[in-house]
GROMACS .gro file of N, CA and C in nm:
model
  429
    1MET      N    1  13.546  11.627   9.745
    1MET     CA    2  13.567  11.640   9.888
    1MET      C    3  13.543  11.785   9.929
    2LYS      N    4  13.468  11.803  10.037
    2LYS     CA    5  13.444  11.938  10.088
    2LYS      C    6  13.459  11.937  10.239
    3LEU      N    7  13.558  12.010  10.288
    3LEU     CA    8  13.576  12.022  10.433
    3LEU      C    9  13.469  12.115  10.488
    4ALA      N   10  13.410  12.079  10.601
    4ALA     CA   11  13.298  12.155  10.655
    4ALA      C   12  13.338  12.257  10.761
    5LYS      N   13  13.430  12.219  10.851
    5LYS     CA   14  13.468  12.310  10.959
    5LYS      C   15  13.590  12.254  11.030
    6ILE      N   16  13.650  12.333  11.115
    6ILE     CA   17  13.758  12.283  11.201
    6ILE      C   18  13.692  12.221  11.323
    7ASP      N   19  13.724  12.095  11.351
    7ASP     CA   20  13.669  12.024  11.466
    7ASP      C   21  13.749  12.055  11.592
    8HIS      N   22  13.882  12.041  11.583
    8HIS     CA   23  13.967  12.069  11.698
    8HIS      C   24  14.109  12.097  11.654
    9VAL      N   25  14.184  12.156  11.743
    9VAL     CA   26  14.329  12.170  11.728
    9VAL      C   27  14.389  12.104  11.850
   10SER      N   28  14.511  12.054  11.836
   10SER     CA   29  14.576  11.992  11.952
   10SER      C   30  14.708  12.061  11.980
   11VAL      N   31  14.743  12.060  12.107
   11VAL     CA   32  14.867  12.120  12.154
   11VAL      C   33  14.937  12.016  12.240
   12SER      N   34  15.061  11.983  12.208
   12SER     CA   35  15.139  11.889  12.289
   12SER      C   36  15.209  11.964  12.400
   13VAL      N   37  15.199  11.910  12.523
   13VAL     CA   38  15.260  11.977  12.638
   13VAL      C   39  15.340  11.877  12.720
   14ALA      N   40  15.437  11.927  12.795
   14ALA     CA   41  15.520  11.842  12.881
   14ALA      C   42  15.454  11.820  13.017
   15ASP      N   43  15.381  11.919  13.067
   15ASP     CA   44  15.324  11.912  13.201
   15ASP      C   45  15.175  11.948  13.195
   16ILE      N   46  15.091  11.848  13.214
   16ILE     CA   47  14.946  11.867  13.205
   16ILE      C   48  14.895  11.969  13.307
   17GLU      N   49  14.945  11.965  13.428
   17GLU     CA   50  14.895  12.057  13.531
   17GLU      C   51  14.933  12.201  13.503
   18LYS      N   52  15.054  12.224  13.451
   18LYS     CA   53  15.092  12.360  13.411
   18LYS      C   54  15.002  12.407  13.296
   19ALA      N   55  14.973  12.315  13.204
   19ALA     CA   56  14.885  12.349  13.091
   19ALA      C   57  14.743  12.378  13.141
   20ARG      N   58  14.694  12.298  13.236
   20ARG     CA   59  14.560  12.321  13.291
   20ARG      C   60  14.552  12.460  13.355
   21ASP      N   61  14.656  12.496  13.429
   21ASP     CA   62  14.660  12.628  13.492
   21ASP      C   63  14.661  12.738  13.387
   22PHE      N   64  14.744  12.722  13.284
   22PHE     CA   65  14.757  12.824  13.180
   22PHE      C   66  14.628  12.839  13.099
   23TYR      N   67  14.581  12.730  13.040
   23TYR     CA   68  14.465  12.737  12.952
   23TYR      C   69  14.334  12.757  13.029
   24GLY      N   70  14.325  12.699  13.149
   24GLY     CA   71  14.204  12.712  13.228
   24GLY      C   72  14.199  12.840  13.309
   25ARG      N   73  14.298  12.861  13.396
   25ARG     CA   74  14.294  12.977  13.485
   25ARG      C   75  14.334  13.106  13.415
   26ILE      N   76  14.446  13.104  13.343
   26ILE     CA   77  14.495  13.228  13.282
   26ILE      C   78  14.412  13.268  13.161
   27LEU      N   79  14.389  13.175  13.066
   27LEU     CA   80  14.310  13.209  12.948
   27LEU      C   81  14.160  13.196  12.971
   28GLY      N   82  14.120  13.125  13.076
   28GLY     CA   83  13.978  13.115  13.108
   28GLY      C   84  13.897  13.022  13.019
   29LEU      N   85  13.963  12.924  12.954
   29LEU     CA   86  13.889  12.830  12.871
   29LEU      C   87  13.809  12.734  12.958
   30THR      N   88  13.699  12.685  12.904
   30THR     CA   89  13.612  12.592  12.976
   30THR      C   90  13.650  12.449  12.944
   31GLN      N   91  13.687  12.375  13.048
   31GLN     CA   92  13.723  12.234  13.030
   31GLN      C   93  13.596  12.152  13.007
   32ILE      N   94  13.606  12.054  12.917
   32ILE     CA   95  13.493  11.965  12.889
   32ILE      C   96  13.538  11.821  12.913
   33PRO      N   97  13.441  11.728  12.929
   33PRO     CA   98  13.478  11.588  12.950
   33PRO      C   99  13.561  11.534  12.833
   34ARG      N  100  13.652  11.442  12.866
   34ARG     CA  101  13.742  11.382  12.767
   34ARG      C  102  13.734  11.231  12.781
   35PRO      N  103  13.729  11.159  12.668
   35PRO     CA  104  13.731  11.012  12.675
   35PRO      C  105  13.856  10.963  12.748
   36ASP      N  106  13.850  10.842  12.799
   36ASP     CA  107  13.960  10.785  12.876
   36ASP      C  108  14.063  10.721  12.782
   37PHE      N  109  14.147  10.805  12.721
   37PHE     CA  110  14.253  10.755  12.635
   37PHE      C  111  14.366  10.697  12.719
   38SER      N  112  14.462  10.635  12.655
   38SER     CA  113  14.575  10.574  12.726
   38SER      C  114  14.685  10.676  12.757
   39PHE      N  115  14.661  10.803  12.732
   39PHE     CA  116  14.758  10.909  12.759
   39PHE      C  117  14.684  11.026  12.824
   40GLU      N  118  14.760  11.108  12.897
   40GLU     CA  119  14.700  11.222  12.966
   40GLU      C  120  14.661  11.333  12.869
   41GLY      N  121  14.559  11.405  12.905
   41GLY     CA  122  14.517  11.518  12.825
   41GLY      C  123  14.402  11.593  12.888
   42ILE      N  124  14.371  11.707  12.833
   42ILE     CA  125  14.260  11.792  12.876
   42ILE      C  126  14.193  11.843  12.749
   43TRP      N  127  14.061  11.847  12.750
   43TRP     CA  128  13.988  11.906  12.638
   43TRP      C  129  13.918  12.032  12.683
   44TYR      N  130  13.922  12.133  12.595
   44TYR     CA  131  13.850  12.258  12.616
   44TYR      C  132  13.762  12.282  12.495
   45LYS      N  133  13.658  12.363  12.514
   45LYS     CA  134  13.572  12.400  12.402
   45LYS      C  135  13.561  12.552  12.401
   46LEU      N  136  13.574  12.608  12.282
   46LEU     CA  137  13.560  12.752  12.262
   46LEU      C  138  13.479  12.771  12.135
   47GLY      N  139  13.356  12.817  12.148
   47GLY     CA  140  13.268  12.825  12.033
   47GLY      C  141  13.243  12.686  11.978
   48ASP      N  142  13.264  12.668  11.849
   48ASP     CA  143  13.244  12.537  11.785
   48ASP      C  144  13.371  12.454  11.778
   49VAL      N  145  13.481  12.505  11.829
   49VAL     CA  146  13.609  12.436  11.814
   49VAL      C  147  13.658  12.384  11.950
   50MET      N  148  13.710  12.261  11.948
   50MET     CA  149  13.770  12.205  12.068
   50MET      C  150  13.921  12.224  12.062
   51ILE      N  151  13.981  12.239  12.179
   51ILE     CA  152  14.126  12.245  12.191
   51ILE      C  153  14.166  12.125  12.275
   52HIS      N  154  14.245  12.036  12.216
   52HIS     CA  155  14.291  11.916  12.284
   52HIS      C  156  14.434  11.938  12.332
   53VAL      N  157  14.453  11.943  12.461
   53VAL     CA  158  14.585  11.957  12.520
   53VAL      C  159  14.630  11.816  12.557
   54ILE      N  160  14.741  11.773  12.498
   54ILE     CA  161  14.785  11.634  12.508
   54ILE      C  162  14.927  11.628  12.564
   55LYS      N  163  14.947  11.541  12.662
   55LYS     CA  164  15.082  11.522  12.716
   55LYS      C  165  15.168  11.456  12.609
   56THR      N  166  15.281  11.519  12.579
   56THR     CA  167  15.369  11.470  12.475
   56THR      C  168  15.439  11.341  12.518
   57ALA      N  169  15.468  11.256  12.422
   57ALA     CA  170  15.542  11.133  12.448
   57ALA      C  171  15.692  11.156  12.436
   58ARG      N  172  15.730  11.274  12.389
   58ARG     CA  173  15.872  11.306  12.369
   58ARG      C  174  15.926  11.386  12.486
   59ASP      N  175  16.058  11.380  12.502
   59ASP     CA  176  16.122  11.468  12.600
   59ASP      C  177  16.114  11.610  12.547
   60SER      N  178  16.075  11.701  12.633
   60SER     CA  179  16.067  11.840  12.588
   60SER      C  180  16.197  11.912  12.616
   61LYS      N  181  16.228  12.008  12.531
   61LYS     CA  182  16.346  12.091  12.549
   61LYS      C  183  16.303  12.222  12.613
   62HIS      N  184  16.397  12.287  12.678
   62HIS     CA  185  16.366  12.418  12.733
   62HIS      C  186  16.335  12.513  12.618
   63VAL      N  187  16.229  12.586  12.632
   63VAL     CA  188  16.188  12.681  12.529
   63VAL      C  189  16.201  12.822  12.585
   64ASP      N  190  16.265  12.909  12.509
   64ASP     CA  191  16.280  13.047  12.552
   64ASP      C  192  16.148  13.119  12.529
   65ARG      N  193  16.075  13.144  12.638
   65ARG     CA  194  15.945  13.206  12.625
   65ARG      C  195  15.954  13.354  12.590
   66ALA      N  196  16.072  13.413  12.598
   66ALA     CA  197  16.086  13.554  12.563
   66ALA      C  198  16.106  13.573  12.413
   67ASP      N  199  16.136  13.466  12.340
   67ASP     CA  200  16.157  13.473  12.196
   67ASP      C  201  16.020  13.467  12.128
   68ILE      N  202  15.959  13.582  12.109
   68ILE     CA  203  15.821  13.588  12.060
   68ILE      C  204  15.820  13.650  11.921
   69SER      N  205  15.759  13.579  11.826
   69SER     CA  206  15.749  13.630  11.690
   69SER      C  207  15.610  13.600  11.633
   70ALA      N  208  15.552  13.698  11.569
   70ALA     CA  209  15.422  13.680  11.504
   70ALA      C  210  15.431  13.581  11.388
   71GLN      N  211  15.551  13.549  11.345
   71GLN     CA  212  15.569  13.457  11.233
   71GLN      C  213  15.571  13.311  11.275
   72ASP      N  214  15.573  13.284  11.406
   72ASP     CA  215  15.571  13.146  11.453
   72ASP      C  216  15.429  13.090  11.443
   73ALA      N  217  15.418  12.958  11.428
   73ALA     CA  218  15.287  12.894  11.432
   73ALA      C  219  15.222  12.928  11.566
   74HIS      N  220  15.090  12.950  11.566
   74HIS     CA  221  15.025  12.994  11.689
   74HIS      C  222  14.876  12.962  11.691
   75LEU      N  223  14.820  12.963  11.812
   75LEU     CA  224  14.676  12.957  11.832
   75LEU      C  225  14.630  13.100  11.849
   76ALA      N  226  14.527  13.140  11.776
   76ALA     CA  227  14.476  13.276  11.787
   76ALA      C  228  14.335  13.274  11.845
   77PHE      N  229  14.314  13.356  11.948
   77PHE     CA  230  14.185  13.368  12.013
   77PHE      C  231  14.130  13.508  11.991
   78TYR      N  232  14.002  13.518  11.959
   78TYR     CA  233  13.934  13.645  11.935
   78TYR      C  234  13.864  13.688  12.062
   79VAL      N  235  13.878  13.814  12.100
   79VAL     CA  236  13.800  13.870  12.210
   79VAL      C  237  13.713  13.982  12.154
   80GLU      N  238  13.600  14.006  12.221
   80GLU     CA  239  13.496  14.094  12.168
   80GLU      C  240  13.522  14.243  12.182
   81SER      N  241  13.617  14.283  12.268
   81SER     CA  242  13.632  14.427  12.292
   81SER      C  243  13.776  14.463  12.328
   82ILE      N  244  13.807  14.591  12.308
   82ILE     CA  245  13.937  14.645  12.349
   82ILE      C  246  13.953  14.627  12.501
   83GLU      N  247  13.844  14.647  12.576
   83GLU     CA  248  13.850  14.632  12.722
   83GLU      C  249  13.893  14.490  12.761
   84GLU      N  250  13.835  14.389  12.696
   84GLU     CA  251  13.873  14.251  12.726
   84GLU      C  252  14.018  14.225  12.685
   85PHE      N  253  14.060  14.282  12.573
   85PHE     CA  254  14.198  14.272  12.526
   85PHE      C  255  14.293  14.329  12.631
   86GLU      N  256  14.260  14.448  12.683
   86GLU     CA  257  14.342  14.512  12.786
   86GLU      C  258  14.344  14.429  12.915
   87ASN      N  259  14.231  14.365  12.948
   87ASN     CA  260  14.226  14.279  13.067
   87ASN      C  261  14.322  14.161  13.053
   88ILE      N  262  14.334  14.107  12.933
   88ILE     CA  263  14.426  13.995  12.910
   88ILE      C  264  14.570  14.042  12.926
   89ILE      N  265  14.602  14.159  12.872
   89ILE     CA  266  14.737  14.214  12.890
   89ILE      C  267  14.768  14.226  13.040
   90LYS      N  268  14.674  14.281  13.114
   90LYS     CA  269  14.693  14.297  13.258
   90LYS      C  270  14.716  14.162  13.325
   91LYS      N  271  14.639  14.063  13.286
   91LYS     CA  272  14.651  13.930  13.348
   91LYS      C  273  14.786  13.866  13.317
   92ILE      N  274  14.831  13.873  13.191
   92ILE     CA  275  14.959  13.810  13.160
   92ILE      C  276  15.076  13.887  13.221
   93GLU      N  277  15.061  14.019  13.237
   93GLU     CA  278  15.164  14.095  13.309
   93GLU      C  279  15.170  14.051  13.455
   94GLU      N  280  15.053  14.030  13.517
   94GLU     CA  281  15.049  13.982  13.656
   94GLU      C  282  15.116  13.846  13.670
   95GLU      N  283  15.108  13.764  13.565
   95GLU     CA  284  15.170  13.632  13.565
   95GLU      C  285  15.319  13.638  13.532
   96GLY      N  286  15.367  13.756  13.492
   96GLY     CA  287  15.508  13.773  13.458
   96GLY      C  288  15.546  13.713  13.324
   97LEU      N  289  15.449  13.700  13.233
   97LEU     CA  290  15.477  13.641  13.102
   97LEU      C  291  15.530  13.747  13.006
   98PRO      N  292  15.637  13.716  12.933
   98PRO     CA  293  15.682  13.808  12.828
   98PRO      C  294  15.576  13.816  12.718
   99TRP      N  295  15.558  13.934  12.660
   99TRP     CA  296  15.457  13.952  12.556
   99TRP      C  297  15.495  14.071  12.470
  100TYR      N  298  15.429  14.078  12.354
  100TYR     CA  299  15.439  14.201  12.277
  100TYR      C  300  15.313  14.219  12.195
  101GLU      N  301  15.286  14.344  12.162
  101GLU     CA  302  15.172  14.377  12.078
  101GLU      C  303  15.224  14.429  11.945
  102LEU      N  304  15.166  14.380  11.838
  102LEU     CA  305  15.202  14.425  11.704
  102LEU      C  306  15.138  14.562  11.681
  103ASP      N  307  15.219  14.666  11.676
  103ASP     CA  308  15.167  14.802  11.661
  103ASP      C  309  15.114  14.827  11.521
  104HIS      N  310  15.000  14.892  11.512
  104HIS     CA  311  14.938  14.931  11.385
  104HIS      C  312  14.936  14.815  11.285
  105SER      N  313  14.884  14.703  11.329
  105SER     CA  314  14.878  14.584  11.243
  105SER      C  315  14.805  14.616  11.113
  106PRO      N  316  14.860  14.571  11.000
  106PRO     CA  317  14.794  14.594  10.873
  106PRO      C  318  14.664  14.515  10.858
  107SER      N  319  14.628  14.437  10.959
  107SER     CA  320  14.501  14.363  10.956
  107SER      C  321  14.385  14.448  11.007
  108GLY      N  322  14.415  14.561  11.074
  108GLY     CA  323  14.310  14.641  11.136
  108GLY      C  324  14.272  14.591  11.273
  109LEU      N  325  14.346  14.495  11.324
  109LEU     CA  326  14.322  14.435  11.455
  109LEU      C  327  14.427  14.481  11.555
  110ARG      N  328  14.397  14.468  11.683
  110ARG     CA  329  14.502  14.470  11.784
  110ARG      C  330  14.544  14.325  11.800
  111GLN      N  331  14.674  14.300  11.803
  111GLN     CA  332  14.727  14.164  11.810
  111GLN      C  333  14.829  14.156  11.922
  112LEU      N  334  14.807  14.061  12.013
  112LEU     CA  335  14.891  14.039  12.129
  112LEU      C  336  14.950  13.899  12.119
  113PHE      N  337  15.080  13.886  12.147
  113PHE     CA  338  15.149  13.757  12.138
  113PHE      C  339  15.221  13.725  12.269
  114PHE      N  340  15.209  13.600  12.313
  114PHE     CA  341  15.281  13.548  12.429
  114PHE      C  342  15.283  13.396  12.417
  115LYS      N  343  15.355  13.329  12.508
  115LYS     CA  344  15.369  13.183  12.498
  115LYS      C  345  15.313  13.112  12.619
  116ASP      N  346  15.269  12.988  12.596
  116ASP     CA  347  15.225  12.903  12.706
  116ASP      C  348  15.347  12.840  12.772
  117PRO      N  349  15.330  12.762  12.879
  117PRO     CA  350  15.447  12.705  12.948
  117PRO      C  351  15.535  12.614  12.861
  118ASP      N  352  15.481  12.559  12.752
  118ASP     CA  353  15.559  12.473  12.664
  118ASP      C  354  15.615  12.548  12.543
  119GLY      N  355  15.597  12.678  12.539
  119GLY     CA  356  15.653  12.758  12.431
  119GLY      C  357  15.565  12.773  12.309
  120HIS      N  358  15.438  12.727  12.315
  120HIS     CA  359  15.346  12.747  12.203
  120HIS      C  360  15.303  12.893  12.200
  121MET      N  361  15.307  12.950  12.082
  121MET     CA  362  15.268  13.089  12.066
  121MET      C  363  15.116  13.103  12.077
  122ILE      N  364  15.073  13.202  12.155
  122ILE     CA  365  14.932  13.235  12.170
  122ILE      C  366  14.913  13.377  12.118
  123GLU      N  367  14.808  13.397  12.039
  123GLU     CA  368  14.775  13.530  11.990
  123GLU      C  369  14.634  13.564  12.037
  124ILE      N  370  14.614  13.687  12.080
  124ILE     CA  371  14.482  13.739  12.113
  124ILE      C  372  14.455  13.853  12.015
  125VAL      N  373  14.338  13.853  11.952
  125VAL     CA  374  14.304  13.958  11.855
  125VAL      C  375  14.169  14.021  11.891
  126THR      N  376  14.156  14.147  11.855
  126THR     CA  377  14.028  14.217  11.865
  126THR      C  378  14.028  14.330  11.763
  127PRO      N  379  13.911  14.362  11.705
  127PRO     CA  380  13.904  14.474  11.612
  127PRO      C  381  13.945  14.604  11.680
  128ASP      N  382  14.011  14.691  11.603
  128ASP     CA  383  14.061  14.817  11.657
  128ASP      C  384  14.021  14.932  11.566
  129PRO      N  385  13.908  14.999  11.595
  129PRO     CA  386  13.864  15.110  11.511
  129PRO      C  387  13.964  15.224  11.500
  130SER      N  388  14.059  15.236  11.595
  130SER     CA  389  14.159  15.343  11.586
  130SER      C  390  14.275  15.306  11.493
  131ASN      N  391  14.282  15.180  11.452
  131ASN     CA  392  14.389  15.136  11.362
  131ASN      C  393  14.364  15.194  11.222
  132PRO      N  394  14.468  15.250  11.158
  132PRO     CA  395  14.449  15.311  11.026
  132PRO      C  396  14.400  15.211  10.919
  133TYR      N  397  14.417  15.081  10.944
  133TYR     CA  398  14.375  14.981  10.846
  133TYR      C  399  14.238  14.921  10.878
  134TYR      N  400  14.173  14.970  10.982
  134TYR     CA  401  14.047  14.910  11.028
  134TYR      C  402  13.942  14.906  10.916
  135GLU      N  403  13.918  15.019  10.852
  135GLU     CA  404  13.814  15.024  10.749
  135GLU      C  405  13.858  14.957  10.619
  136SER      N  406  13.982  14.981  10.578
  136SER     CA  407  14.026  14.930  10.448
  136SER      C  408  14.057  14.781  10.448
  137VAL      N  409  14.091  14.724  10.563
  137VAL     CA  410  14.126  14.582  10.567
  137VAL      C  411  14.028  14.502  10.653
  138TYR      N  412  14.018  14.537  10.783
  138TYR     CA  413  13.935  14.456  10.873
  138TYR      C  414  13.790  14.451  10.825
  139LEU      N  415  13.727  14.566  10.802
  139LEU     CA  416  13.586  14.566  10.762
  139LEU      C  417  13.566  14.505  10.624
  140LYS      N  418  13.668  14.511  10.540
  140LYS     CA  419  13.656  14.457  10.404
  140LYS      C  420  13.674  14.306  10.400
  141TYR      N  421  13.768  14.251  10.478
  141TYR     CA  422  13.802  14.110  10.466
  141TYR      C  423  13.758  14.021  10.582
  142TYR      N  424  13.737  14.077  10.699
  142TYR     CA  425  13.709  13.995  10.817
  142TYR      C  426  13.561  13.990  10.854
  143VAL      N  427  13.484  14.089  10.814
  143VAL     CA  428  13.344  14.095  10.858
  143VAL      C  429  13.252  14.041  10.751
   0.00000   0.00000   0.00000
């Protein structure tokens, strides 16, 4: 058996319209057509991977969006430049979302963490040439 690639990831949400606003307007993902399943959902495509946002069948609990940890399961999105990374910080600040940046990440990346309306952790990453680990880790293992 040989796995070829990741086809999609799915995220369960309580409110489809809040999710559409977050993933579409705030993160800027492109919505794509979705088959007519018996449950609500939205599909997005980013590169070769699809993100399936699915309305959960369970009752959701209140999630503390300020409790942010890089150790939580998360979706990570790559941006091409420090400028785009800074634009995302500005946008989530305008939205009033709690966030934090992992300072001097040992990955050689800039890493930003925040949560969607259902409490799913979102990470944004970009290479950071000013990071002391950029050459020894990022260029060695990521490129």
